CSV table of C-alpha atoms and ligand atoms in Angstrom, one decimal:
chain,number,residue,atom,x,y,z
A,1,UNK,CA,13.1,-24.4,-34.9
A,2,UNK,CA,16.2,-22.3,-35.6
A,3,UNK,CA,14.2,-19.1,-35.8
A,4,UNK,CA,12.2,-20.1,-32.8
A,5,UNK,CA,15.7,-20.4,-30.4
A,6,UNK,CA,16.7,-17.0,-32.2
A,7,UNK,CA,13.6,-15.6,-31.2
A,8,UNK,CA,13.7,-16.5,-27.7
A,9,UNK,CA,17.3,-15.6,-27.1
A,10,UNK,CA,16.4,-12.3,-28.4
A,11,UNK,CA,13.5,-11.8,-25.9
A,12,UNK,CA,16.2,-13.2,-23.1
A,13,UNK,CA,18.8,-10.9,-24.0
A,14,UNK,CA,16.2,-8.1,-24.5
A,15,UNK,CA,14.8,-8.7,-20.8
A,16,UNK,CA,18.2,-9.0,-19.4
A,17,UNK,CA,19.3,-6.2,-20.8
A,18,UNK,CA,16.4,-4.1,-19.2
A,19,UNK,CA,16.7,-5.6,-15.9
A,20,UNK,CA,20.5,-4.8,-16.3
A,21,UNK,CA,19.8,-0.7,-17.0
A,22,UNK,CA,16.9,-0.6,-14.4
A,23,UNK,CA,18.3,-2.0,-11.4
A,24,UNK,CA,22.4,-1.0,-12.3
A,25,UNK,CA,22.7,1.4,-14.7
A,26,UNK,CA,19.8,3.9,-13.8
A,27,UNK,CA,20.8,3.7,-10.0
A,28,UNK,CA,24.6,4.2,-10.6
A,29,UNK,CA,23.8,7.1,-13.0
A,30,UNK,CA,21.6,8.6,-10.2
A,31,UNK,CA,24.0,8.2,-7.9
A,32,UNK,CA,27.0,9.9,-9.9
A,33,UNK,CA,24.4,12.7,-10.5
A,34,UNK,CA,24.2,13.0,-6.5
A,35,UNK,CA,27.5,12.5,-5.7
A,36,UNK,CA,28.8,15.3,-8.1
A,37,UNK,CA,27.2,17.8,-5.8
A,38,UNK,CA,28.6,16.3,-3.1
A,39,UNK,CA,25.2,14.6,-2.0
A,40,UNK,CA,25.7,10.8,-0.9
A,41,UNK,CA,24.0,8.2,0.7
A,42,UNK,CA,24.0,4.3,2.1
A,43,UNK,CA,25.0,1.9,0.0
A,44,UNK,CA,22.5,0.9,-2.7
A,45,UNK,CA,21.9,-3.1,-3.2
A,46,UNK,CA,20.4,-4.2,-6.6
A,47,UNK,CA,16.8,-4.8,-6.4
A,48,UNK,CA,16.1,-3.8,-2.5
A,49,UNK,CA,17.7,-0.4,-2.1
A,50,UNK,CA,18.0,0.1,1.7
A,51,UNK,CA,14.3,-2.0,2.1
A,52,UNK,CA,16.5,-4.3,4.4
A,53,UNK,CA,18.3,-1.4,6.4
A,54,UNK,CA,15.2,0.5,6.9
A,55,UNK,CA,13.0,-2.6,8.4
A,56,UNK,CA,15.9,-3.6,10.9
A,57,UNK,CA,16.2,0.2,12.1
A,58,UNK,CA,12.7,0.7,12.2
A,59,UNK,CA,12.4,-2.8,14.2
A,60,UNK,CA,15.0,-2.2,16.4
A,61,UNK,CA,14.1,1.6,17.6
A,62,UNK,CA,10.5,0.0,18.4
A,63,UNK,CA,11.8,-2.6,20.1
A,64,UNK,CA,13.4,0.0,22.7
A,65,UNK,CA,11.2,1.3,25.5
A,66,UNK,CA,10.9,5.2,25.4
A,67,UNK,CA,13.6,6.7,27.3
A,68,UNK,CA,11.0,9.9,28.8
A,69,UNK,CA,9.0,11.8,27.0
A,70,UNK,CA,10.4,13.9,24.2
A,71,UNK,CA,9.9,16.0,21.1
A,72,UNK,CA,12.9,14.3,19.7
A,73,UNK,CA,10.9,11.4,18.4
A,74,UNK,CA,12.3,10.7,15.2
A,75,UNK,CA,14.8,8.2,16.0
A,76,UNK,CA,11.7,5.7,17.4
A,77,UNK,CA,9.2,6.9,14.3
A,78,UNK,CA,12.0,6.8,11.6
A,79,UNK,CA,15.2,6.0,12.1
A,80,UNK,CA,17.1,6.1,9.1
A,81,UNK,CA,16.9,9.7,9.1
A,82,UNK,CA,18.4,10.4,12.8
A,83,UNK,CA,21.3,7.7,11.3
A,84,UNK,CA,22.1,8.6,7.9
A,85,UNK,CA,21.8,12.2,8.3
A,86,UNK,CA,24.9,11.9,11.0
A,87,UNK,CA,26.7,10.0,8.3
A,88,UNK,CA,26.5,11.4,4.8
A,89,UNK,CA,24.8,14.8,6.3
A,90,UNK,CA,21.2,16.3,5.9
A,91,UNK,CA,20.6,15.8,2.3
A,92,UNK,CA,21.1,12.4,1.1
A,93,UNK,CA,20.2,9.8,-1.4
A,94,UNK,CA,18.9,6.6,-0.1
A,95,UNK,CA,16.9,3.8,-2.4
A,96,UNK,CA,13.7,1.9,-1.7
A,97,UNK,CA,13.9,-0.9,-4.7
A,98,UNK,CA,14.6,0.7,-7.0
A,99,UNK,CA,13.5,4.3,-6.6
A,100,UNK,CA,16.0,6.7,-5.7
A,101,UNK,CA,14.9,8.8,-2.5
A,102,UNK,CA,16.5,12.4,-1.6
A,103,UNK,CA,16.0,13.1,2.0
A,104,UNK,CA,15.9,17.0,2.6
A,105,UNK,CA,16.4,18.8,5.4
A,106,UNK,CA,17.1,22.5,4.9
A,107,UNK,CA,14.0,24.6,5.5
A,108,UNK,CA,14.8,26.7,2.4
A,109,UNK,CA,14.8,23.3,0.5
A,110,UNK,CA,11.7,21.9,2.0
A,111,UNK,CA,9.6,25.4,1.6
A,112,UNK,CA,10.3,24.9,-2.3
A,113,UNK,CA,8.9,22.0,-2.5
A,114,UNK,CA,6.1,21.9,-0.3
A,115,UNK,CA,4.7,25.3,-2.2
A,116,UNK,CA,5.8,24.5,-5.7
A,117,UNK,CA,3.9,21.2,-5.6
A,118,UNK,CA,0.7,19.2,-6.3
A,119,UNK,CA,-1.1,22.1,-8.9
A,120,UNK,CA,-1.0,21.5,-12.7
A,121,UNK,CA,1.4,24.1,-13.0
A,122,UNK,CA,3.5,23.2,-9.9
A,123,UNK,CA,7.3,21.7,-10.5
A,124,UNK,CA,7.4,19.2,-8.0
A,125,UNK,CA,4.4,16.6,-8.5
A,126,UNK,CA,3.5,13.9,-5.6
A,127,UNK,CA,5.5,11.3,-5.3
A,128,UNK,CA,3.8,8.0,-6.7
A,129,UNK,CA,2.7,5.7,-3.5
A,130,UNK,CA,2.6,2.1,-4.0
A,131,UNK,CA,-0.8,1.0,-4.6
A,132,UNK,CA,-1.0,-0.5,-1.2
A,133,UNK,CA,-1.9,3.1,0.0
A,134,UNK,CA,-5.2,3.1,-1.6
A,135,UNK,CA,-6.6,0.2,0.8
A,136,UNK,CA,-6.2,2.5,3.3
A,137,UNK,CA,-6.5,5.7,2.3
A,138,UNK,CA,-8.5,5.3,-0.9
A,139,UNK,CA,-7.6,6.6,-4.7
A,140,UNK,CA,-8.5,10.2,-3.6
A,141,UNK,CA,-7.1,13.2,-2.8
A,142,UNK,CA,-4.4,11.8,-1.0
A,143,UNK,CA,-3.2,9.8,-4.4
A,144,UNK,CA,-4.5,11.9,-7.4
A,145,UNK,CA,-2.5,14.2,-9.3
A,146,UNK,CA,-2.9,16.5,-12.2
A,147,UNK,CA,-5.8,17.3,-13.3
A,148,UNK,CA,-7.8,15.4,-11.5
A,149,UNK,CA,-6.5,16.2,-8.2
A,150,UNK,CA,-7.6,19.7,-9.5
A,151,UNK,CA,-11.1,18.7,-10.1
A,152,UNK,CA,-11.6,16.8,-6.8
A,153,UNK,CA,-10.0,19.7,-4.8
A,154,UNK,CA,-12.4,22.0,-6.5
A,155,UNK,CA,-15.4,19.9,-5.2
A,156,UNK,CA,-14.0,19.3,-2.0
A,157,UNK,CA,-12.7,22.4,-0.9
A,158,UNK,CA,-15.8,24.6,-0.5
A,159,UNK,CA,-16.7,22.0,2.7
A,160,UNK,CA,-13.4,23.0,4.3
A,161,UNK,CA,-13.7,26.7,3.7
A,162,UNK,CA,-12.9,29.5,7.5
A,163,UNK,CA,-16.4,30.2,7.7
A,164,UNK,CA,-17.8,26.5,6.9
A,165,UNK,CA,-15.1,25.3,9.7
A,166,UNK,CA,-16.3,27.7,12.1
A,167,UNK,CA,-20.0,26.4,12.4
A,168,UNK,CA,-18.3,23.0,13.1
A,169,UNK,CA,-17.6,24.3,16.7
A,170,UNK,CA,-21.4,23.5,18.3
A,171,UNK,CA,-20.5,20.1,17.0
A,172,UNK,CA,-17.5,19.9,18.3
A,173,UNK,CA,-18.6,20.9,21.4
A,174,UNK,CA,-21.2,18.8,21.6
A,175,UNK,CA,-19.2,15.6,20.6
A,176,UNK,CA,-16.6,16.8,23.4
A,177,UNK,CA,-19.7,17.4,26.0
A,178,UNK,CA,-21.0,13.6,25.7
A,179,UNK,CA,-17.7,12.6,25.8
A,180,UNK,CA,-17.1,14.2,29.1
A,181,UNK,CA,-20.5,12.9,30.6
A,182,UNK,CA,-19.7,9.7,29.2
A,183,UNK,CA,-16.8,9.6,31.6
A,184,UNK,CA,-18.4,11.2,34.3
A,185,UNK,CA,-21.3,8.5,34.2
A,186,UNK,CA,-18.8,5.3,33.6
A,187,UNK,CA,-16.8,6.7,36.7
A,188,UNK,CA,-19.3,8.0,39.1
A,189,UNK,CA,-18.9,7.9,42.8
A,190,UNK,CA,-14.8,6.5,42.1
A,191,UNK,CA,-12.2,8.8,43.9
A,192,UNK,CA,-9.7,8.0,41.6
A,193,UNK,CA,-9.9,6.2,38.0
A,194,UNK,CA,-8.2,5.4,34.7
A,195,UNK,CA,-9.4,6.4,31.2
A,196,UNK,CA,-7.5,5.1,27.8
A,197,UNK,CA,-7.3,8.3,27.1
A,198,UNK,CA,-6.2,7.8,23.3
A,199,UNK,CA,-8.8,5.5,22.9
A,200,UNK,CA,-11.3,7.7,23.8
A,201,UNK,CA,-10.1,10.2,21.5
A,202,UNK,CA,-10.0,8.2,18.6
A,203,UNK,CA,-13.8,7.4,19.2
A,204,UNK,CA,-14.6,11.3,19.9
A,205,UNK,CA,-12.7,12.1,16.7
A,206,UNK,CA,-14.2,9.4,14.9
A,207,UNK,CA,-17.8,11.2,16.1
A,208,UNK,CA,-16.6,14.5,14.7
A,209,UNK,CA,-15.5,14.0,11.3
A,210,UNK,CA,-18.8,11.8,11.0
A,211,UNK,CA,-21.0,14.6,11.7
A,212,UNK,CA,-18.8,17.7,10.5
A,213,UNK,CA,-18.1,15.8,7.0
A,214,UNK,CA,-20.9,13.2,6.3
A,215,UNK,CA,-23.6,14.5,8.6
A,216,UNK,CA,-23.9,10.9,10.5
A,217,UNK,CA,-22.5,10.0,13.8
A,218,UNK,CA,-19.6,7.8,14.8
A,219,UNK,CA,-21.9,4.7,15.4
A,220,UNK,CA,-22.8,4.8,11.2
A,221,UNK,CA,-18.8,4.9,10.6
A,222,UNK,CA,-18.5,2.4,13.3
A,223,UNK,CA,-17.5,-0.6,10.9
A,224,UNK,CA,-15.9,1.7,8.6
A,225,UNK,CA,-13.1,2.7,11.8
A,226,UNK,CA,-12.6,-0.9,13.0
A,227,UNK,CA,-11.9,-2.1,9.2
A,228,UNK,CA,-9.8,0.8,8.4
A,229,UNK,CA,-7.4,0.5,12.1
A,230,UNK,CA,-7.1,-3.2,11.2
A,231,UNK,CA,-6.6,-1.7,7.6
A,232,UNK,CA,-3.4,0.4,8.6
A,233,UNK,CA,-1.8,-2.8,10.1
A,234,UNK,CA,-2.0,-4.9,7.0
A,235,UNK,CA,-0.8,-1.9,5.1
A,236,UNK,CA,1.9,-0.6,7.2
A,237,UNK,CA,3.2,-4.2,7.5
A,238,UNK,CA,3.0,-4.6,3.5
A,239,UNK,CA,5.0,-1.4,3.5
A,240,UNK,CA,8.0,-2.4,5.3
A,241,UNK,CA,8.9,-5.5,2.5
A,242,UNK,CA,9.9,-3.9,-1.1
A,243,UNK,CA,7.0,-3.6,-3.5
A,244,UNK,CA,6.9,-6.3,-6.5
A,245,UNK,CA,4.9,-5.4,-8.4
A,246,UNK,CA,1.9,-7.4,-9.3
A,247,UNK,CA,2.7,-8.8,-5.6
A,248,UNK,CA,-0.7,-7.4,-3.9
A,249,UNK,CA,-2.8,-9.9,-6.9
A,250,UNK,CA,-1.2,-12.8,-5.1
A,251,UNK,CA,-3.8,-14.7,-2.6
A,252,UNK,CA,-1.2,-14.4,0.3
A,253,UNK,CA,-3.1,-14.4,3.9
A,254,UNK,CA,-2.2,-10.8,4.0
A,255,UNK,CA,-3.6,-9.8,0.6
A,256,UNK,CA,-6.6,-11.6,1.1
A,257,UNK,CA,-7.6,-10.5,4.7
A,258,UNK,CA,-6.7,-6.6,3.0
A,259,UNK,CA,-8.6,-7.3,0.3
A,260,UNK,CA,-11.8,-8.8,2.1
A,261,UNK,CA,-11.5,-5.6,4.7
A,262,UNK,CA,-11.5,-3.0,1.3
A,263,UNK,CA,-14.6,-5.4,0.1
A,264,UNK,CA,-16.5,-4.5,3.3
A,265,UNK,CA,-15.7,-0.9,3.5
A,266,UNK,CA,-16.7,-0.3,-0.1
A,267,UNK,CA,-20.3,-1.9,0.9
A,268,UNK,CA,-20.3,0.3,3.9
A,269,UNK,CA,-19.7,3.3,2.0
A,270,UNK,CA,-22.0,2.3,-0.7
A,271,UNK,CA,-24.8,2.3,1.6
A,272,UNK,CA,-23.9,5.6,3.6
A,273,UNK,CA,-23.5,7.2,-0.2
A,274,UNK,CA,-26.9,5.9,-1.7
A,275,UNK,CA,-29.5,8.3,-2.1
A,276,UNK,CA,-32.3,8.0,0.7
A,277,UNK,CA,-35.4,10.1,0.7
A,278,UNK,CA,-34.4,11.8,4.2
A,279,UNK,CA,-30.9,12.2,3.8
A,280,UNK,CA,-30.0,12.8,0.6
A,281,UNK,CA,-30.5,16.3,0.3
A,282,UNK,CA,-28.5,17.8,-2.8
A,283,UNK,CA,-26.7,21.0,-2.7
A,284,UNK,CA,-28.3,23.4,-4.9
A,285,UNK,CA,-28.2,27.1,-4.8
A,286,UNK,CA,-25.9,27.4,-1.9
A,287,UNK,CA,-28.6,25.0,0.2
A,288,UNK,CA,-27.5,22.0,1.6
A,289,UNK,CA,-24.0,22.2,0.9
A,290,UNK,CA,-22.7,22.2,4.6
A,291,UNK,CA,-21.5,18.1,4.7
A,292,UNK,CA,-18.4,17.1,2.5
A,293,UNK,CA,-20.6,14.3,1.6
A,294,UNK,CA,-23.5,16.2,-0.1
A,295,UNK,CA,-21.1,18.0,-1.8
A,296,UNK,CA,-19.5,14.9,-3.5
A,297,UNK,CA,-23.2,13.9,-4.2
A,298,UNK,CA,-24.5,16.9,-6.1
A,299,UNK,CA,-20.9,16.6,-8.4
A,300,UNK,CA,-22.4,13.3,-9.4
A,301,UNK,CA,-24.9,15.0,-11.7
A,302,UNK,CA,-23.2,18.1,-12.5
A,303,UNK,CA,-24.6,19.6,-15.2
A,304,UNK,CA,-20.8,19.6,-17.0
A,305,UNK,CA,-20.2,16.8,-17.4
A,306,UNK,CA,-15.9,17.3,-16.9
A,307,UNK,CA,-17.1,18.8,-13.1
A,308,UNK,CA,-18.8,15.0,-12.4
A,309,UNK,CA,-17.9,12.4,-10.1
A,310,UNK,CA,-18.7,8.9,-9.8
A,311,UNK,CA,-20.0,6.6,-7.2
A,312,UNK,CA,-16.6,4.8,-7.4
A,313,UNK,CA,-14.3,7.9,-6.8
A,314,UNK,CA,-16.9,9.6,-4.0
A,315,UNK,CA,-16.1,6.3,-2.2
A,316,UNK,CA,-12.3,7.1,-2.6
A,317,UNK,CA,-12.7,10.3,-1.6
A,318,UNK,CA,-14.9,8.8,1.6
A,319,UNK,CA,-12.2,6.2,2.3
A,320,UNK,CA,-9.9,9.3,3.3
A,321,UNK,CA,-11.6,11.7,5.0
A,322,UNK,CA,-12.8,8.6,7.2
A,323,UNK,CA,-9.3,8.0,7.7
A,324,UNK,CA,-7.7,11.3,8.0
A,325,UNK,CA,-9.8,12.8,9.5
A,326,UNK,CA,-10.0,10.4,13.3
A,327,UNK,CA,-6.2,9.3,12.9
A,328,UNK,CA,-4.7,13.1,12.5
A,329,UNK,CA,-6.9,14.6,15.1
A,330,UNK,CA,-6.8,11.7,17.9
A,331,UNK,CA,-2.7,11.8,18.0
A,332,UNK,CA,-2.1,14.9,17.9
A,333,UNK,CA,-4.8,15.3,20.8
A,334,UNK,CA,-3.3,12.7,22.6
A,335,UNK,CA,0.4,13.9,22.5
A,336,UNK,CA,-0.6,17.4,23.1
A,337,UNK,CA,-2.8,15.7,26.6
A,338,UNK,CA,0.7,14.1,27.4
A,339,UNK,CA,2.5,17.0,27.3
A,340,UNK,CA,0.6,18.7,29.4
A,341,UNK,CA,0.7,15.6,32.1
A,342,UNK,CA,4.1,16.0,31.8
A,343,UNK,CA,4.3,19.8,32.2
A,344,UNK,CA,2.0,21.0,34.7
A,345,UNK,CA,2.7,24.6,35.2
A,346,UNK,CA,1.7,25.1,31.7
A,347,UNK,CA,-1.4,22.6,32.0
A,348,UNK,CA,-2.3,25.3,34.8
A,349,UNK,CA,-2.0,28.1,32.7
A,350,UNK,CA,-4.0,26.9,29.5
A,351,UNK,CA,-6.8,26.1,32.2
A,352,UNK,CA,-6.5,29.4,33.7
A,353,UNK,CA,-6.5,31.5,29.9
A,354,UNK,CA,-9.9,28.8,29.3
A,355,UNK,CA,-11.4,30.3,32.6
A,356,UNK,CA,-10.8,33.3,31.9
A,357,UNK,CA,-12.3,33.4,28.3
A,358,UNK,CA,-15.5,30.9,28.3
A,359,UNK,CA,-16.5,31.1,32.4
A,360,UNK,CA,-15.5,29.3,35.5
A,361,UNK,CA,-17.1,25.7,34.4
A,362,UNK,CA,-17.1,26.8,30.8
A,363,UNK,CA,-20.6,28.6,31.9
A,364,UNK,CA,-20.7,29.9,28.5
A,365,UNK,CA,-19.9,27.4,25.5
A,366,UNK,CA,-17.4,28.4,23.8
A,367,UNK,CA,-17.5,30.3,20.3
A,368,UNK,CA,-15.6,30.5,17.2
A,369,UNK,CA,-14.5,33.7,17.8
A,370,UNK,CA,-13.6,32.5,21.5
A,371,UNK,CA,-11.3,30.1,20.3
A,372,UNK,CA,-9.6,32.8,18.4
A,373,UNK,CA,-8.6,34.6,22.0
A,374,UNK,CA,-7.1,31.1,23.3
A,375,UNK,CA,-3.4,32.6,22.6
A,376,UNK,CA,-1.7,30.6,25.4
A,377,UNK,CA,-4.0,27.2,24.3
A,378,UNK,CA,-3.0,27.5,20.2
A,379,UNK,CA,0.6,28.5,21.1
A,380,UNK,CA,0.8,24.6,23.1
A,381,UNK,CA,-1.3,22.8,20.3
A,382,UNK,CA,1.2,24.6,17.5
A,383,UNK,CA,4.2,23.6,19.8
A,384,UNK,CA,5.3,27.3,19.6
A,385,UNK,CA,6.4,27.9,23.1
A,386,UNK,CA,9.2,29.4,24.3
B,1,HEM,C1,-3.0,17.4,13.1
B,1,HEM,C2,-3.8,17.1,12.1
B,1,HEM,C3,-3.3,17.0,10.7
B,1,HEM,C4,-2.0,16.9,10.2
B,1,HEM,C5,-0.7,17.0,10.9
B,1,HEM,C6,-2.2,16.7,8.8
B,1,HEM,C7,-1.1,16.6,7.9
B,1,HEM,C8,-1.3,16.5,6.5
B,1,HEM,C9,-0.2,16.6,5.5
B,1,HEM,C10,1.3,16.6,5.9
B,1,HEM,C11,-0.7,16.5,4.3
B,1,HEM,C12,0.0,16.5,3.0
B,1,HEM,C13,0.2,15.1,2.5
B,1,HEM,C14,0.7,15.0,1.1
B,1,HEM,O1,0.5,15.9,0.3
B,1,HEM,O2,1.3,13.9,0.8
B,1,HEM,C15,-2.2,16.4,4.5
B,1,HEM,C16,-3.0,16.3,3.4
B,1,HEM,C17,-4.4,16.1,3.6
B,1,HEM,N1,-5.1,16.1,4.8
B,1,HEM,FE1,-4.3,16.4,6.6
B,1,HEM,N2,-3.5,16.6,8.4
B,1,HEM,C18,-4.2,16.8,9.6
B,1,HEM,C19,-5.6,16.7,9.7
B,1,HEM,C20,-6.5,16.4,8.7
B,1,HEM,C21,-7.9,16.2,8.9
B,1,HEM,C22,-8.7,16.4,10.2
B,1,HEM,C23,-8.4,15.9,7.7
B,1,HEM,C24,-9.8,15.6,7.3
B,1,HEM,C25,-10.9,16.3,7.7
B,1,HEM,C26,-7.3,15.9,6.7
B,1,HEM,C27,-7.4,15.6,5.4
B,1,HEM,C28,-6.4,15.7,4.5
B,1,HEM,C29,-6.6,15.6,3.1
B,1,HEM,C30,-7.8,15.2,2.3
B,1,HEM,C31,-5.3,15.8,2.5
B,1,HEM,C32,-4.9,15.8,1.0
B,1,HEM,C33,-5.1,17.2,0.5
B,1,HEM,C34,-4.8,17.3,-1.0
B,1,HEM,O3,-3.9,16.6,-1.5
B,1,HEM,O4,-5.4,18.1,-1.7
B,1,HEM,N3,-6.2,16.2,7.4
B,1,HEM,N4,-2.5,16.5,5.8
C-alpha cells in the first residue's frame, strides 16, 4: 500500500511537472527569446494562447458588412494581423495553445522562408497542421514533409509540367464554352437577368480540374464537391476552438458528421481510382501519362519499390487536388470578375486587348501561345496594375 501511494504521487508529480514546463516554462522561455530582439506580442494565457482573441476578432470583422470593395481585405479575412501588427509592430509573437506563432511581414523575411522551405535540404520545414486538415485536404502534398513529400512531388509533378499545362487550354475552353451556352440557354429571350456568378464558377472549376487532372468530368466529382464544401465548414469551425488533442476521436456531432463525410469521399475515390478496363490506361513509355490520376496509378506498381504508392495515399493525394484545385481557381475568378464590375474602364480595355488577339466574337479559339500576348488580361489577374 505504502509503495502504491509513492508510486502514484510520483506519476502526479511527474505529470504536473510536465504540464508545468509545457504550458509555463517553454512559452515564457520563448517569449524572453522574442523579446530580447525586441520582438513582442499579445499576451499569452496558459493552455489557449490567443485561441480566444483570435475567434472574437475573426467573429466580429465578419459580423460587419463590407464597407466597398477593396484590396485591403485583411482586416475581414484575418484580423489579428491588421490589429497586432499596429500594436507590437510587423513581426510578432502570438500563441495558438500552446505553439508559439511568429507573424512576419518584411518581404526580405518572407522570401527566406518561402524559398528555403519544404525540400529535404531546406531550413524551414512546413509547419505541422492539426490533423483536422487532412479531412479536408487529405494527408498529401499539402501535409507531407521530408522525404516523402519528395517522393510524392516527384510523381506528381510531371502532370503539372509548361508544356503538359498548355494542352489543358482546349479543355479549358471547352468547359468555359458550355458554361457560356449554359447561360445563354437558361436565360434566353430575358432582356435582363442574374447569374450567381461564384456559383457558377465553382461548378466550371469543378469541371476543369476533373478533366485536366483525373480525366472525368465535374458530374463524376459531383459528390466528391458537395462533401468536401460541407467538409470545409466542419473543419474551418473545428479550427477556430484550440486543438486537444485526441479531441477529433470524440463522437461529438461535429466529429461524427466529419467523419461520416471523409467515409463517403474515401468510397467515392475508391471507385474513381479502381482499375476499369476502359479507363485505366497506365502510363508507360511516356503514353498515357497526360491525367494526374494515371500518373498516381502507374506509381502504384513501380518497378522500385521506394518510387510506389498506395491506394490509401493516391486517395490523399485525390482528396487535394479535388479541393485545391475548384476552391483556388473559383475565388480568385470571382474577385478578379468583381473588380472588373467595379472598374469598368479597365473591364473595357481587357475586352478590347481579347478582340484584338483571338477575333471579334473570339472567331478564333484561343491558343496557348495566345494567352501568352494577353499583357493587359495577366497584368489584372496578377493584380499588377498601375
Ligand atoms: C489562384 C490560385 C492558387 C493559389 C493562390 C494557390 C496558392 C497556394 C499556396 C500559397 C501554396 C503553398 C501552401 C503551403 O505550402 O502551405 C499552394 C500549394 C499547393 N497548391 Fe495551390 N494555389 C492555387 C491554385 C492551385 C490549383 C489550381 C491547384 C491544383 C490543380 C493547386 C494545388 C496545390 C498543391 C497540390 C499544393 C501543395 C504543393 C506542395 O507542397 O508540393 N493550387 N498553393
Amino acid at each position: 500500500m505504502h509503495s502504491f501511494l509513492i508510486l502514484s504521487l510520483t506519476i502526479i508529480i511527474f505529470f504536473f511537472l510536465r504540464l508545468t514546463y509545457s504550458i509555463l516554462w517553454i512559452p515564457r522561455k520563448t517569449q524572453l527569446h522574442f523579446r530580447r530582439q525586441g520582438i513582442t506580442g499579445p499576451r499569452y494565457r496558459p493552455f489557449v494562447g490567443n485561441a480566444g482573441e483570435i475567434r472574437e476578432l475573426a467573429a466580429a470583422a465578419v459580423s460587419r458588412p463590407m464597407s466597398g470593395i477593396s484590396h485591403d481585405i485583411l482586416q475581414r479575412v484575418d484580423p489579428r494581423y491588421g490589429l497586432w501588427s499596429v500594436v507590437h509592430g510587423r513581426t510578432f509573437l502570438f500563441w495558438f495553445g500552446t505553439r508559439a506563432r511568429l507573424a512576419i511581414a518584411e518581404p526580405e523575411m518572407v522570401k527566406e522562408v518561402l524559398l528555403n522551405t519544404s525540400s529535404p535540404a531546406g531550413t524551414f520545414e512546413r509547419m505541422e497542421e492539426t490533423p483536422l486538415v487532412k479531412y479536408l485536404l487529405g494527408d498529401g502534398l499539402f501535409r507531407l514533409r521530408g522525404a516523402r513529400w519528395a517522393h510524392h512531388r516527384r510523381i506528381i509533378s510531371p502532370a503539372f509540367n509548361m508544356e503538359r499545362v498548355k494542352e489543358w487550354v482546349p479543355v479549358m475552353l471547352g468547359s468555359t464554352v458550355r458554361m457560356l451556352n449554359k447561360w445563354e440557354k437558361e436565360n434566353e429571350g430575358k432582356a435582363a437577368f442574374e447569374i450567381e456568378v461564384h456559383k457558377e464558377l465553382h461548378n466550371f472549376t469543378a469541371d476543369v480540374i476533373s478533366r485536366v487532372a483525373f480525366g472525368s468530368s465535374f458530374d463524376e466529382g459531383r459528390r466528391i464537391f458537395q462533401l468536401q464544401e460541407e467538409q470545409m465548414l466542419n473543419v474551418s469551425q473545428a479550427l477556430r476552438q484550440v486543438y486537444i488533442p485526441g479531441f477529433r476521436f470524440l463522437p461529438t456531432k461535429r466529429n461524427r458528421r466529419m467523419w461520416s463525410i471523409d467515409k463517403e469521399i474515401q468510397k467515392v475515390l475508391q471507385n474513381i481510382i479502381k482499375p476499369t478496363s476502359h479507363k485505366d490506361h497506365q502510363c508507360r513509355n511516356g503514353k498515357n501519362c497526360k491525367y494526374l490520376l494515371n500518373l498516381m496509378k502507374s506509381a502504384r506498381m513501380h518497378e522500385r519499390e521506394e518510387e510506389r504508392i498506395n491506394n490509401r495515399e493516391i486517395i490523399e493525394e485525390c482528396k487535394s487536388f479535388y479541393f485545391a484545385g475548384k476552391e483556388t481557381g473559383a475565388n480568385f475568378l470571382t474577385w478578379a470578375l468583381i473588380l472588373l464590375a467595379e472598374h469598368q474602364e479597365w473591364q473595357h480595355r481587357a475586352r478590347q486587348e481579347v478582340i484584338q488577339i483571338c477575333g471579334h466574337q473570339c472567331s478564333a479559339a484561343p491558343r496557348a501561345e495566345d494567352l501568352a500576348k494577353l499583357n493587359l488580361v495577366s497584368k489584372i489577374l496578377h493584380a499588377r496594375l498601375g
